[in-house]
Short mmCIF file of C-alpha atoms in Angstrom, two decimals:
data_model
loop_
_atom_site.label_atom_id
_atom_site.label_comp_id
_atom_site.label_asym_id
_atom_site.label_seq_id
_atom_site.Cartn_x
_atom_site.Cartn_y
_atom_site.Cartn_z
CA LYS D 211 17.79 22.04 22.81
CA MET D 212 18.03 19.99 25.98
CA LYS D 213 14.31 19.16 25.66
CA GLU D 214 14.77 18.06 22.03
CA LYS D 215 17.65 15.76 23.03
CA THR D 216 15.55 14.26 25.82
CA GLU D 217 12.62 13.62 23.45
CA ALA D 218 14.91 12.01 20.87
CA LYS D 219 16.41 9.73 23.50
CA SER D 220 12.93 8.66 24.61
CA MET D 221 12.09 7.34 21.14
CA GLU D 222 12.96 3.81 20.11
CA PRO D 223 15.86 3.76 17.61
CA VAL D 224 13.72 2.12 14.90
CA SER D 225 10.95 4.70 15.36
CA LEU D 226 13.47 7.51 15.13
CA PHE D 227 15.00 5.91 12.02
CA TYR D 228 11.58 5.61 10.35
CA GLU D 229 10.64 9.18 11.21
CA LYS D 230 13.85 10.62 9.75
CA ARG D 231 13.55 8.61 6.54
CA ALA D 232 9.89 9.54 6.28
CA GLN D 233 10.74 13.24 6.21
CA ILE D 234 12.94 12.70 3.16
CA LEU D 235 10.33 10.52 1.50
CA LEU D 236 7.49 12.96 2.16
CA LYS D 237 9.40 15.73 0.41
CA ASN D 238 10.02 13.51 -2.60
CA LEU D 239 6.45 12.23 -2.77
CA ARG D 240 5.05 15.75 -2.67
CA ALA D 241 7.46 16.83 -5.39
CA ARG D 242 5.85 14.08 -7.51
CA HIS D 243 2.37 15.50 -6.72
CA PHE D 244 1.25 12.81 -4.27
CA ASP D 245 -0.65 13.88 -1.17
CA ALA D 246 1.43 12.37 1.63
CA CYS D 247 1.61 12.27 5.41
CA TYR D 248 3.50 10.36 8.09
CA CYS D 249 1.86 8.67 11.07
CA PRO D 250 4.02 7.13 13.80
CA ASP D 251 1.63 4.28 14.57
CA ARG D 252 -1.46 2.38 13.46
CA ALA D 253 -3.90 4.38 15.55
CA SER D 254 -2.83 7.73 14.08
CA ALA D 255 -2.82 6.21 10.58
CA LEU D 256 -6.41 5.03 11.03
CA ALA D 257 -7.47 8.49 12.21
CA ALA D 258 -5.72 10.13 9.22
CA ALA D 259 -7.42 7.81 6.73
CA LEU D 260 -10.87 8.28 8.25
CA ARG D 261 -10.47 12.05 8.00
CA MET D 262 -10.01 11.64 4.24
CA ILE D 263 -13.07 9.44 3.62
CA PRO D 264 -16.55 10.97 3.85
CA HIS D 265 -18.98 8.97 5.95
CA ASP D 266 -21.18 8.00 3.01
CA ALA D 267 -18.37 7.25 0.51
CA LEU D 268 -18.32 3.89 -1.25
CA VAL D 269 -14.93 2.25 -0.71
CA GLY D 270 -13.31 -0.69 -2.46
CA TRP D 271 -10.01 -2.43 -1.95
CA GLY D 272 -7.79 -5.08 -3.43
CA GLY D 273 -5.81 -7.23 -1.03
CA ALA D 274 -5.18 -4.27 1.27
CA ARG D 275 -3.56 -6.13 4.17
CA SER D 276 -1.99 -2.95 5.56
CA ALA D 277 -5.37 -1.18 5.63
CA ASP D 278 -6.80 -4.19 7.44
CA GLN D 279 -3.96 -4.15 9.98
CA ILE D 280 -4.67 -0.57 11.01
CA GLY D 281 -8.40 -1.37 11.35
CA LEU D 282 -9.53 0.77 8.44
CA GLN D 283 -11.73 -1.74 6.63
CA GLN D 284 -13.65 -2.54 9.79
CA ALA D 285 -14.25 1.16 10.48
CA LEU D 286 -15.89 1.91 7.13
CA ARG D 287 -19.62 2.04 6.53
CA ARG D 288 -20.06 1.42 2.77
CA VAL D 289 -17.62 -1.07 1.30
CA ILE D 290 -17.18 -3.43 -1.64
CA ASP D 291 -15.71 -6.48 0.05
CA ARG D 292 -14.56 -9.01 -2.55
CA GLU D 293 -13.48 -11.47 0.15
CA SER D 294 -17.03 -11.74 1.50
CA MET D 295 -18.41 -12.94 -1.84
CA GLN D 296 -19.46 -16.59 -2.12
CA THR D 297 -18.61 -17.43 -5.74
CA ASP D 298 -15.82 -16.69 -8.20
CA ALA D 299 -18.28 -14.81 -10.40
CA GLU D 300 -19.32 -12.59 -7.50
CA ARG D 301 -15.71 -11.89 -6.59
CA GLU D 302 -14.94 -11.02 -10.21
CA GLN D 303 -17.87 -8.61 -10.34
CA ALA D 304 -16.80 -7.02 -7.05
CA ALA D 305 -13.31 -6.43 -8.47
CA HIS D 306 -14.86 -4.59 -11.42
CA ASP D 307 -17.21 -2.65 -9.14
CA CYS D 308 -14.19 -1.40 -7.18
CA LEU D 309 -13.02 0.48 -10.26
CA SER D 310 -15.95 2.88 -9.94
CA ALA D 311 -15.98 3.27 -6.15
CA ASP D 312 -15.44 6.69 -4.57
CA PHE D 313 -12.23 5.54 -2.88
CA PHE D 314 -9.88 2.60 -3.33
CA LEU D 315 -7.65 1.29 -0.56
CA THR D 316 -4.36 -0.40 -1.28
CA GLY D 317 -0.96 -1.01 0.18
CA ALA D 318 2.33 -0.70 -1.66
CA ASN D 319 4.63 -3.62 -2.34
CA ALA D 320 7.54 -1.19 -2.19
CA VAL D 321 8.25 2.53 -2.04
CA SER D 322 11.52 4.10 -3.13
CA LEU D 323 13.01 6.82 -0.98
CA THR D 324 13.01 8.88 -4.18
CA GLY D 325 9.20 8.83 -4.16
CA GLU D 326 8.05 6.08 -6.54
CA LEU D 327 5.43 3.46 -5.68
CA VAL D 328 5.82 -0.12 -6.91
CA ASN D 329 2.96 -2.62 -6.96
CA ILE D 330 2.81 -6.13 -8.38
CA ASP D 331 -0.36 -7.97 -9.31
CA GLY D 332 -1.63 -11.30 -10.56
CA LYS D 333 -4.88 -10.43 -12.39
CA GLY D 334 -4.29 -6.68 -12.49
CA ASN D 335 -7.43 -5.42 -10.75
CA ARG D 336 -5.47 -3.60 -8.06
CA VAL D 337 -3.00 -1.89 -10.36
CA ALA D 338 -5.85 -1.02 -12.76
CA ALA D 339 -7.62 0.80 -9.94
CA ILE D 340 -4.46 2.71 -9.05
CA VAL D 341 -3.83 3.75 -12.65
CA PHE D 342 -7.31 4.83 -13.73
CA GLY D 343 -10.05 3.71 -11.38
CA PRO D 344 -11.65 5.58 -8.47
CA ARG D 345 -11.08 9.31 -8.30
CA GLU D 346 -9.23 8.93 -5.01
CA ILE D 347 -6.73 6.29 -3.92
CA ILE D 348 -5.45 5.79 -0.38
CA VAL D 349 -2.16 3.93 -0.03
CA ILE D 350 -1.29 2.61 3.42
CA ALA D 351 2.43 1.82 3.56
CA GLY D 352 4.46 0.68 6.53
CA MET D 353 7.98 2.09 6.59
CA ASN D 354 9.30 -1.47 6.22
CA LYS D 355 8.30 -1.12 2.53
CA VAL D 356 10.71 1.79 1.95
CA VAL D 357 13.99 1.13 0.16
CA ASP D 358 16.56 3.53 -1.21
CA THR D 359 16.16 3.25 -4.99
CA LEU D 360 13.60 2.35 -7.64
CA ASP D 361 15.62 -0.70 -8.66
CA GLU D 362 15.55 -1.91 -5.06
CA ALA D 363 11.80 -1.25 -4.90
CA VAL D 364 11.12 -3.42 -7.95
CA ARG D 365 13.39 -6.11 -6.53
CA ARG D 366 11.59 -5.97 -3.19
CA ALA D 367 8.19 -6.30 -4.85
CA ARG D 368 9.28 -9.36 -6.83
CA THR D 369 11.53 -11.20 -4.39
CA ILE D 370 10.07 -10.33 -0.98
CA ALA D 371 6.48 -9.06 -1.22
CA ALA D 372 5.24 -11.48 -3.88
CA PRO D 373 6.67 -14.70 -2.38
CA LYS D 374 5.35 -13.72 1.06
CA ASN D 375 1.94 -12.91 -0.38
CA GLU D 376 1.83 -16.21 -2.26
CA GLN D 377 1.98 -18.08 1.04
CA ARG D 378 -1.66 -17.05 1.51
CA PHE D 379 -2.68 -18.94 -1.63
CA LEU D 380 -0.05 -21.70 -1.95
CA GLY D 381 -0.72 -21.98 -5.65
CA LYS D 382 1.26 -23.90 -8.23
CA THR D 383 4.21 -21.54 -8.35
CA PRO D 384 7.87 -22.04 -7.39
CA CYS D 385 7.71 -19.35 -4.71
CA ALA D 386 4.79 -21.13 -3.04
CA GLN D 387 7.09 -24.09 -2.50
CA THR D 388 10.46 -22.41 -1.85
CA GLY D 389 9.67 -18.85 -0.77
CA CYS D 390 11.98 -17.62 -3.54
CA CYS D 391 11.08 -15.93 -6.82
CA ALA D 392 11.94 -18.03 -9.89
CA ALA D 393 10.67 -15.55 -12.51
CA CYS D 394 8.10 -18.18 -13.47
CA HIS D 395 5.52 -18.16 -16.27
CA GLY D 396 2.99 -20.37 -14.51
CA GLU D 397 -0.74 -19.96 -14.98
CA GLU D 398 -1.12 -19.09 -11.29
CA CYS D 399 1.73 -16.57 -11.25
CA ILE D 400 0.88 -13.52 -9.14
CA CYS D 401 3.61 -11.36 -10.71
CA ASN D 402 2.02 -10.62 -14.08
CA GLN D 403 1.59 -6.87 -13.77
CA ILE D 404 4.26 -4.60 -12.32
CA LEU D 405 3.22 -0.98 -11.85
CA ILE D 406 5.64 1.88 -11.19
CA THR D 407 3.80 5.04 -10.21
CA ARG D 408 6.46 7.72 -10.59
CA ASN D 409 4.14 10.74 -10.46
CA CYS D 410 0.56 11.36 -9.38
CA ARG D 411 -1.78 12.79 -12.02
CA PRO D 412 -4.02 14.54 -11.37
CA ALA D 413 -2.11 16.04 -8.47
CA GLY D 414 -3.33 14.85 -5.08
CA ARG D 415 -5.44 11.95 -6.39
CA ILE D 416 -3.26 9.41 -4.60
CA HIS D 417 -2.99 9.86 -0.84
CA VAL D 418 -0.01 8.08 0.70
CA ILE D 419 -0.13 7.41 4.43
CA LEU D 420 3.28 6.30 5.68
CA VAL D 421 3.14 4.41 8.96
CA GLY D 422 6.07 4.08 11.35
CA GLU D 423 5.43 0.36 11.89
CA GLU D 424 5.89 -2.84 9.92
CA LEU D 425 2.74 -3.51 7.91
CA GLY D 426 1.85 -5.94 5.15
CA PHE D 427 4.31 -7.95 3.13
#
């Protein structure tokens, strides 16, 4: 017991907080048939993801900033990289090609402590892949994405993740100018598709790697 107390004291309060919340979340994710694990840092998250992906697997992704932050995209051998394409037509084709890849990498705009994933999309290629695309999906989610309830998760996706993400594009949307969601209907709106994944079917198709660091938006 003395050793356990010493180890707990040696951990940073935020790390300890994330780890304790992760244990609750893991139980709830598994009850919803997700494959889920917790990694305390980026290095262990990268190792966990690479163990899941065969060396010769074809991997696609859609705006997976969290996967990029842990170094996963750079570590893969066969990838469909939409961002490397030169023309809009090539990028569009790459987005479609991702739907038939062996694996698809994505983050999560929010995760409820009750075990639901929330993702928001402009054109819908990312949420399409999650719903019925590649046979295996890997979700990299920093614990900063975790909120208590599903309502809070949807709110986070719309009012925090989307406005932050839009700063990459600075399109003709209110949030590009103000940083605040205005529930707009603009042609360049990036909040057109909102996906709530409340269960994983078939069981184990979606692998959720929770990371005890702040990742993504």
